[in-house]
mmCIF file of C-alpha atoms and ligand atoms in Angstrom:
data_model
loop_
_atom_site.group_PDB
_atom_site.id
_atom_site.type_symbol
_atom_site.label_atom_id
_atom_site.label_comp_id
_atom_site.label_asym_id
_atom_site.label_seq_id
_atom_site.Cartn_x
_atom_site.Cartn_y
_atom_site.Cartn_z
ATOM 1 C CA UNK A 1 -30.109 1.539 6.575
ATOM 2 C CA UNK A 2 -30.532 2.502 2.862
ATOM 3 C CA UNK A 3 -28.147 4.634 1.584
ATOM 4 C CA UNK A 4 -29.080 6.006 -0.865
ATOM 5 C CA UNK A 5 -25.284 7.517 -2.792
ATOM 6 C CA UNK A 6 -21.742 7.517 -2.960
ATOM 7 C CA UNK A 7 -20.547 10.729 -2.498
ATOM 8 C CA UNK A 8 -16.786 10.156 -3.128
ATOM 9 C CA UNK A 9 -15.489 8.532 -5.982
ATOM 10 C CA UNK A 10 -12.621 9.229 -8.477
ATOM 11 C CA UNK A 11 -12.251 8.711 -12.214
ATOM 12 C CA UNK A 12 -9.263 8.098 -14.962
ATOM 13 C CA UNK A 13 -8.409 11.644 -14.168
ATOM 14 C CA UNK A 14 -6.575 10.375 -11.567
ATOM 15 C CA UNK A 15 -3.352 9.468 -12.608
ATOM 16 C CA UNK A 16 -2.743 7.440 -9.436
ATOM 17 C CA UNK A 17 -6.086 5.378 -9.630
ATOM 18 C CA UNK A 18 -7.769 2.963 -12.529
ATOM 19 C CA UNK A 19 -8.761 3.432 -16.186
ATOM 20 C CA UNK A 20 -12.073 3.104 -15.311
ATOM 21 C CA UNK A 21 -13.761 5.496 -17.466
ATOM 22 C CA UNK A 22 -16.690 8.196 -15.477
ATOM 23 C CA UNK A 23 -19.581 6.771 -18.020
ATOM 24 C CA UNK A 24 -18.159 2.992 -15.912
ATOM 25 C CA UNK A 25 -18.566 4.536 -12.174
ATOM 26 C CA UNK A 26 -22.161 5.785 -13.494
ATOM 27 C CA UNK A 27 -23.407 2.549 -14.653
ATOM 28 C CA UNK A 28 -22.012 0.160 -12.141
ATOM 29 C CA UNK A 29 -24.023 3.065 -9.559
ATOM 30 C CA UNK A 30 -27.262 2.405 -11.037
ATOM 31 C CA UNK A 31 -26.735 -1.001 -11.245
ATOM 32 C CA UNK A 32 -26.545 -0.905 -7.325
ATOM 33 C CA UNK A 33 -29.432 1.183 -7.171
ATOM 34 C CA UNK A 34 -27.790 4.194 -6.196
ATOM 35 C CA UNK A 35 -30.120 7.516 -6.803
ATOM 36 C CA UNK A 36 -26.610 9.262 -6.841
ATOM 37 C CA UNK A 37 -23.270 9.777 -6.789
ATOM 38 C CA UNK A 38 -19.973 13.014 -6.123
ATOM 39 C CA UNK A 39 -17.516 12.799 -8.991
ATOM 40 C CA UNK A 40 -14.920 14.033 -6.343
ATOM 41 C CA UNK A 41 -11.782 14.109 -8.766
ATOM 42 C CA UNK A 42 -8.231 15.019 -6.802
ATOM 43 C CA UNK A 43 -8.572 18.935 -7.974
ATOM 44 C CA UNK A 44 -4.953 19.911 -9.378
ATOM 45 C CA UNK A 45 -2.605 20.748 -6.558
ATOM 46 C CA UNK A 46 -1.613 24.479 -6.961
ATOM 47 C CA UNK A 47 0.636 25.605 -9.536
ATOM 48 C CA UNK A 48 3.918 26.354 -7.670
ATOM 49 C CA UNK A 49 3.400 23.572 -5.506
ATOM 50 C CA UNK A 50 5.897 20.697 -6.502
ATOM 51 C CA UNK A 51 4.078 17.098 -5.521
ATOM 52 C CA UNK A 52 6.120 14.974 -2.932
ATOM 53 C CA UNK A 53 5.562 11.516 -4.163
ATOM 54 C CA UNK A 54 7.728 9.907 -7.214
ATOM 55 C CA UNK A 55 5.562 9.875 -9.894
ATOM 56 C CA UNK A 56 4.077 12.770 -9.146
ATOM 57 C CA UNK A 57 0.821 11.690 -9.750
ATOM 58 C CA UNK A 58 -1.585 13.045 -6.524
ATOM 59 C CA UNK A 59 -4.002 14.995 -8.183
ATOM 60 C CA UNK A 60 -5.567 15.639 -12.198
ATOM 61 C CA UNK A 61 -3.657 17.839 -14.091
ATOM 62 C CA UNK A 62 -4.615 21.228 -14.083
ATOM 63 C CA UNK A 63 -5.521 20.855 -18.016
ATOM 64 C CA UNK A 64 -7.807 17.894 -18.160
ATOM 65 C CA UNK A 65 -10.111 20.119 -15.271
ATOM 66 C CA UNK A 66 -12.484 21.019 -18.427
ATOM 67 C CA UNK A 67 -13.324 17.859 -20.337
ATOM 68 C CA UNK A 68 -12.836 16.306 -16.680
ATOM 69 C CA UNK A 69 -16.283 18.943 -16.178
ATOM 70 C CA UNK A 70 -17.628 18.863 -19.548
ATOM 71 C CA UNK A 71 -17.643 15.002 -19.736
ATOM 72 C CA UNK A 72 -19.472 14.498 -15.981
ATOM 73 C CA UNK A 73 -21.880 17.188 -17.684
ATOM 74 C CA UNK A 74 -22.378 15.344 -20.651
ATOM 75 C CA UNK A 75 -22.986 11.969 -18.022
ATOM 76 C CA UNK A 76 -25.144 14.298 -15.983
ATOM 77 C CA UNK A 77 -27.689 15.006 -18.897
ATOM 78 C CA UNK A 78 -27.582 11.284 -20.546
ATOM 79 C CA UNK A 79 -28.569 9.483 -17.063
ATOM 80 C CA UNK A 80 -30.376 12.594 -15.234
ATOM 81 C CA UNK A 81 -33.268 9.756 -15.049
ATOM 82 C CA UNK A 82 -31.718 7.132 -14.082
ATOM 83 C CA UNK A 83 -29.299 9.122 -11.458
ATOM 84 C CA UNK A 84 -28.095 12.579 -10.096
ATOM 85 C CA UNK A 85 -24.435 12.795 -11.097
ATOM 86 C CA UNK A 86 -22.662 15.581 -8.974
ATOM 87 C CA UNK A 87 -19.604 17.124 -10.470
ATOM 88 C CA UNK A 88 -16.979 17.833 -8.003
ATOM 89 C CA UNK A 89 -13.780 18.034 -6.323
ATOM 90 C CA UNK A 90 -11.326 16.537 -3.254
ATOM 91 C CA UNK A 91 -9.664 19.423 -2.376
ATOM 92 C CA UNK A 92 -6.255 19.173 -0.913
ATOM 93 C CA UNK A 93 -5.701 21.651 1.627
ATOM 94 C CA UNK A 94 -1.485 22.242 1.746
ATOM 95 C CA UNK A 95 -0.903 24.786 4.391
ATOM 96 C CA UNK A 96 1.042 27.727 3.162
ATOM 97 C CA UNK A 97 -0.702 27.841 -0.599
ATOM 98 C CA UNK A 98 -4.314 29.267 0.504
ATOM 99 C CA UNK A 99 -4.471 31.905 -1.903
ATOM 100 C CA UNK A 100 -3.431 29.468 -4.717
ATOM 101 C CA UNK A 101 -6.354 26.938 -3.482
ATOM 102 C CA UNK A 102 -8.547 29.769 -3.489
ATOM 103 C CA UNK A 103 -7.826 30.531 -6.621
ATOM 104 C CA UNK A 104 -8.623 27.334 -8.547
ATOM 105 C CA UNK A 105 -11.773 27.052 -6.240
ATOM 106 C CA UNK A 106 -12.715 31.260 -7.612
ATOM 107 C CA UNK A 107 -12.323 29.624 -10.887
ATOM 108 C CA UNK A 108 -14.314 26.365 -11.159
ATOM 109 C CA UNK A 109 -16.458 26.722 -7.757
ATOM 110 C CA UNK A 110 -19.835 27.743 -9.952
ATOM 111 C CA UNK A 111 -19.336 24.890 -12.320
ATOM 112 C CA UNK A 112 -19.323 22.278 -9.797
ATOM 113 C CA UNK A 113 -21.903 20.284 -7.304
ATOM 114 C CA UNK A 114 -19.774 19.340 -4.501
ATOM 115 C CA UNK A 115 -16.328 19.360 -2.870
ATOM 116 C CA UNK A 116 -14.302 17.872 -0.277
ATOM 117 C CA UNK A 117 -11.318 19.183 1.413
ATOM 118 C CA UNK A 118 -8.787 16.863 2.653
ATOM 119 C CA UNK A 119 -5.409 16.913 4.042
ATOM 120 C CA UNK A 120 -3.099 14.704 2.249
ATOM 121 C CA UNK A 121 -0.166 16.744 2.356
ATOM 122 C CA UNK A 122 2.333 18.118 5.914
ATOM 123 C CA UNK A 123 4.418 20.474 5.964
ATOM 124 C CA UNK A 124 7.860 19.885 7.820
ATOM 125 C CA UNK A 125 9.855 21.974 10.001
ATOM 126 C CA UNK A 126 11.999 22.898 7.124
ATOM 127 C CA UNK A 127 9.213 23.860 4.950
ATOM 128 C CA UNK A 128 8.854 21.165 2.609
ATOM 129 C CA UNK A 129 6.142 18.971 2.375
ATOM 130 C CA UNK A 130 5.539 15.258 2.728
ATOM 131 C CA UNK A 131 2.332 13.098 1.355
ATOM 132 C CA UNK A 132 0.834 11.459 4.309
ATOM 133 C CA UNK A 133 -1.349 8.672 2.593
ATOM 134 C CA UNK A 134 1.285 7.540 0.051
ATOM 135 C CA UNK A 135 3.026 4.355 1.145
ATOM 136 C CA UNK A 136 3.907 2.672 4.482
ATOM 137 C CA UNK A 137 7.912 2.903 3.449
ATOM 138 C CA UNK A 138 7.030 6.572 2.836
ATOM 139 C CA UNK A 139 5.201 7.041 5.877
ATOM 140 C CA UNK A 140 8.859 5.815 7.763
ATOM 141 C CA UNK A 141 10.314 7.970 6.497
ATOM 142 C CA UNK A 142 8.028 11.171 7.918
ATOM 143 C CA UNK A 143 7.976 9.253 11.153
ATOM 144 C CA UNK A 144 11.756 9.773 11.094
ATOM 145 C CA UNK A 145 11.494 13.392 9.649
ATOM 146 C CA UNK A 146 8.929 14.196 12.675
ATOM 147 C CA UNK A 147 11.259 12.653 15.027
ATOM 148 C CA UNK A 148 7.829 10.352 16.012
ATOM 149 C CA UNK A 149 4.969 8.662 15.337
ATOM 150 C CA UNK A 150 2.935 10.907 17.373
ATOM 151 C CA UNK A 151 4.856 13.996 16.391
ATOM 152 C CA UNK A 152 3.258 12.940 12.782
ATOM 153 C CA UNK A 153 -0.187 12.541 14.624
ATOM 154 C CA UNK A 154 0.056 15.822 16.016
ATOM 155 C CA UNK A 155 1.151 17.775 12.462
ATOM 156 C CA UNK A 156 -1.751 16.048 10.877
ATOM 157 C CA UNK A 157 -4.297 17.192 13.269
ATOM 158 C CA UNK A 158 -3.467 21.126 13.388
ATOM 159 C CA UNK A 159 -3.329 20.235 9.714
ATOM 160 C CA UNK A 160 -6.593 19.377 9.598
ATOM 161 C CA UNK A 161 -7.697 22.268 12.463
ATOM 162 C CA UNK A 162 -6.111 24.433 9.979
ATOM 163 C CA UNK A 163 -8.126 23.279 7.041
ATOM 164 C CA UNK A 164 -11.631 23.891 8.495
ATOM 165 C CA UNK A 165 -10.631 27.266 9.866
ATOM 166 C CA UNK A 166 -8.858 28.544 6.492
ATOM 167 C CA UNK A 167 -9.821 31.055 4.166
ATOM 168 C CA UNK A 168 -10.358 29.805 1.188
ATOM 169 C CA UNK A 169 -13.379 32.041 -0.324
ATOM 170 C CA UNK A 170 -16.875 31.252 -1.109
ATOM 171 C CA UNK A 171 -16.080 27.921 -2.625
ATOM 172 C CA UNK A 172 -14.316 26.863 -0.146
ATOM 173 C CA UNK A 173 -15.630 23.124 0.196
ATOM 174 C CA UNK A 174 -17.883 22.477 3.175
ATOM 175 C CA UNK A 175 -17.263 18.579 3.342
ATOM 176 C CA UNK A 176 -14.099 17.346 5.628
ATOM 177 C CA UNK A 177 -12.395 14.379 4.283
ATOM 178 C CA UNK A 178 -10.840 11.210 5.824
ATOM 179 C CA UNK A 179 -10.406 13.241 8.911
ATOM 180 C CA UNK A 180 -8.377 10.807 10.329
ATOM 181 C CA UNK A 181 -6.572 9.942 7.108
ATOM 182 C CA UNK A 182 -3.108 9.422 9.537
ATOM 183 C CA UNK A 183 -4.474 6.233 10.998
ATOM 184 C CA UNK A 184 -3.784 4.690 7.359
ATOM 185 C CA UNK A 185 -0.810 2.976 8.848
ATOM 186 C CA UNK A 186 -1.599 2.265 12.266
ATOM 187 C CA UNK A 187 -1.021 -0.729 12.570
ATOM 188 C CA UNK A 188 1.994 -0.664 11.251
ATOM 189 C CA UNK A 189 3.164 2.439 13.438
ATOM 190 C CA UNK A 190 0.583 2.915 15.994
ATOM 191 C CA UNK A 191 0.653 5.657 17.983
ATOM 192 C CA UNK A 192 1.403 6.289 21.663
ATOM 193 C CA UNK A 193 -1.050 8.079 22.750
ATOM 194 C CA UNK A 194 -4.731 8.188 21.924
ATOM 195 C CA UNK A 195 -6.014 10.767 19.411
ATOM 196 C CA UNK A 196 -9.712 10.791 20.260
ATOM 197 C CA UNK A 197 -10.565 13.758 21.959
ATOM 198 C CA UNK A 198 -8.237 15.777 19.237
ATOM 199 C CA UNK A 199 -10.514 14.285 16.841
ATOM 200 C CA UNK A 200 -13.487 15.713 18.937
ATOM 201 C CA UNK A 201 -12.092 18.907 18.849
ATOM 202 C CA UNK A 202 -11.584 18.861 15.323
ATOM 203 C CA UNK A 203 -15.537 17.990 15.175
ATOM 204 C CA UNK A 204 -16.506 20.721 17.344
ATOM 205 C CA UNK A 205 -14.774 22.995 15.129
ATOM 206 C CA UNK A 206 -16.718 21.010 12.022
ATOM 207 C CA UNK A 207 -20.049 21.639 13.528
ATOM 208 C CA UNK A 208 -19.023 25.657 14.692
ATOM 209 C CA UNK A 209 -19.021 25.688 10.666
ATOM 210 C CA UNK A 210 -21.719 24.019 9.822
ATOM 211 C CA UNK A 211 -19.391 21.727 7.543
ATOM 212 C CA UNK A 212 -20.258 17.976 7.002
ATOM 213 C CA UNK A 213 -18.309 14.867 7.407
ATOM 214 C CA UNK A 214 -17.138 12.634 4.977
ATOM 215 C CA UNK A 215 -18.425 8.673 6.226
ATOM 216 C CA UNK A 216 -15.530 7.173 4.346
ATOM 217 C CA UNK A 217 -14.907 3.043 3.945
ATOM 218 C CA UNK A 218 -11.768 2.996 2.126
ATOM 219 C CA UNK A 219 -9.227 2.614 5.123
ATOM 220 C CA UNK A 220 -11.411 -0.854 5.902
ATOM 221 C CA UNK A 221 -9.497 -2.142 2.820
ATOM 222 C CA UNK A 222 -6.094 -0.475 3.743
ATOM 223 C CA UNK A 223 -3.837 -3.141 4.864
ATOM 224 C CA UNK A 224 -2.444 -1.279 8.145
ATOM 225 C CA UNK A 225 -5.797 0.472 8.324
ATOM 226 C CA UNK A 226 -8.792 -1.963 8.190
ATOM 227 C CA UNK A 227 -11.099 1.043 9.858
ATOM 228 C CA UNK A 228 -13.301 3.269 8.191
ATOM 229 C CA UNK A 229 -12.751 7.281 8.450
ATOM 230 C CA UNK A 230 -14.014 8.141 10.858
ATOM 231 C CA UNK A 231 -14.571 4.966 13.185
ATOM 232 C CA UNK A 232 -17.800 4.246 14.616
ATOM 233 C CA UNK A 233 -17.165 6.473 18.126
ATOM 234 C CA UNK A 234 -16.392 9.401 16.728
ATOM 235 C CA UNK A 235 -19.074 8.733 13.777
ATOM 236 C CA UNK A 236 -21.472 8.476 16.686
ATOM 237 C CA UNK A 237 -19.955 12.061 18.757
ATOM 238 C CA UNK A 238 -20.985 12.896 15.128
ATOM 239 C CA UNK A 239 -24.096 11.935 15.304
ATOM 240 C CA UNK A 240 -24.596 13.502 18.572
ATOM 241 C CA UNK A 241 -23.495 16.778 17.472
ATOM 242 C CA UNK A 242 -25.913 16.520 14.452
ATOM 243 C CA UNK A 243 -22.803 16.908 11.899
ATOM 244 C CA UNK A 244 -24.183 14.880 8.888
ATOM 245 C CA UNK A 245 -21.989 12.120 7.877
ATOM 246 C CA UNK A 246 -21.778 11.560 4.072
ATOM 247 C CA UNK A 247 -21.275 8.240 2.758
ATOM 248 C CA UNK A 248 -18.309 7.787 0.250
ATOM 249 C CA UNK A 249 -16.333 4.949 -1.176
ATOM 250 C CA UNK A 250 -13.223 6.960 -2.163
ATOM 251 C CA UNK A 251 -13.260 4.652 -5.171
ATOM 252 C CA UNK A 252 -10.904 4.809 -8.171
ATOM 253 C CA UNK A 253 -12.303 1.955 -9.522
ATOM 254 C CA UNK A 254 -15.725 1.401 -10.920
ATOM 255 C CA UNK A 255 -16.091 -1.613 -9.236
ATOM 256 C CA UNK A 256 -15.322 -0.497 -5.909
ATOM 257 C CA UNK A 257 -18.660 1.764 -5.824
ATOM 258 C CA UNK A 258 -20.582 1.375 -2.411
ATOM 259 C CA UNK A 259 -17.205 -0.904 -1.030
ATOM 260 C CA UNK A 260 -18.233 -1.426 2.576
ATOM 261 C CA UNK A 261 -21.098 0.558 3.195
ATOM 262 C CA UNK A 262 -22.470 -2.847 4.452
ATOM 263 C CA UNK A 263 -20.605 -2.501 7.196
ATOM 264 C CA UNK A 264 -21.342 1.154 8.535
ATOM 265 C CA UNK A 265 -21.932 0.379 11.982
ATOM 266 C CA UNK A 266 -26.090 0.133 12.333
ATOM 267 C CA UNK A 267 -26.487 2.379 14.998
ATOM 268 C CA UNK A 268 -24.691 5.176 12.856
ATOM 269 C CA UNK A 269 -27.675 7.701 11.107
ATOM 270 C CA UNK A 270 -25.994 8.896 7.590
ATOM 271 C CA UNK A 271 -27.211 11.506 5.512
ATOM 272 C CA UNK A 272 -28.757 11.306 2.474
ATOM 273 C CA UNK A 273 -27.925 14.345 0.637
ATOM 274 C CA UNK A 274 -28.902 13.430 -2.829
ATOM 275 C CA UNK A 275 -27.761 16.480 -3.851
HETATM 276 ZN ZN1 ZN B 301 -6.799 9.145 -5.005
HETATM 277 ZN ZN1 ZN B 302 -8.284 11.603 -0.045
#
């Protein structure tokens, strides 16, 4: 099918992705005949939140959030022929810091186009927190904190549960990502049991909401991965349950716009939002 935009895709706001400048991600979209695309930068985690990984380097920085705006604006006017250029955010949802989510979302909500929330980070028994995604060595070690690879699973999921049933006020973004973002490393650690009808569930609860899905490629070029999020069965219960599925390259490079969307399966029906 034609699709028609790629509806998640970072910028050198990131401090964890490319240099690729926004005006880059723009042009390499038209030249792929894209009608449009979701700036969905990493929002800032919240301010008393300290970020698990090394460098701590998950998200923008709470600082850059207005050029980061003001320059997609600028984009937005320059190419509004050419392309619709939606200014957004990935959202993380961290259990335990609603109100400060809600916050940042109360601040910037009216000057953006679209948003994703996505659950990157777990929170462990003793109430610290661990970043899922970060590295296979890293994702050991929460194996071991969990006490197993399943235990991990089963965090994640409630996570997740957790994120489309919070509070997070009017902004709250309406667009689930990577909702099965813990199958990163599977083949590296797969899991016991099988995870499918939890992922149901978790749709059930997407659809009760009227939320969307994000249709993302990037875990096709993860090494212990090599699967989109969500795979094609639960992109077709999707489909079913007339949740719209929104195509997205989680890119942080420019060149990576559209990456795989050749291989959606072809009985999948995504949405074209065009927002
Ligand atoms: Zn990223
Ligand atoms: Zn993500």
């Amino acid at each position: 099918m034609q699709i028609n935009g790629d509806y998640h895709i970072h910028t050198n706001y990131c401090p964890h992705g490319s240099s690729d400048r926004m005006e880059e991600y723009v042009q390499a979209a038209i030249k792929k005949g894209l009608n449009a695309i979701s700036f969905t930068e990493h929002a800032p985690l919240p301010p008393s939140f300290t970020d698990p990984v090394p460098k701590k380097d998950s998200a923008m920085r709470l600082e850059d959030v207005e050029s980061y705006i003001s320059e997609g604006n600028k984009l937005k006017e320059q190419y509004k022929d050419k392309l619709k250029i939606n200014i957004g955010f990935e959202v993380d949802y961290i259990k335990g810091f609603e109100a400060e989510t809600m916050e940042f979302l109360n601040q910037f909500g009216e000057e953006i186009d679209d948003a994703i929330l996505s659950v990157h980070m777990l929170q462990t028994s003793d109430n610290s927190y661990v970043c899922l995604d970060y590295s296979v060595e890293a994702f050991s070690e929460i194996i071991t904190l969990f006490g197993s690879v399943d235990a991990v699973y089963q965090a994640y999921f409630q996570t997740v549960a957790s994120s489309i049933n919070a509070d997070l006020g009017p902004f709250k973004p309406t667009r689930i990502g990577h909702i099965n973002l813990v199958e990163k490393f599977s083949k590296q650690y797969p899991p016991i049991n099988n995870y499918e009808k939890e992922i149901i569930k978790l749709l059930h609860l997407v659809k009760q909401r009227n939320y969307t899905l994000d249709a993302n490629t990037a875990g096709l070029y993860k090494e212990f991965c090599k699967k989109m999020y969500p795979p094609k069965n639960i992109m077709e219960t999707a489909n079913e349950l007339g949740i719209a599925l929104i195509p997205g390259s989680d890119s942080h490079t420019a060149k990576t716009v559209t990456r795989g969307f050749d291989n959606y399966p072809s009985t999948i029906i995504l949405a074209n939002p065009h927002k």
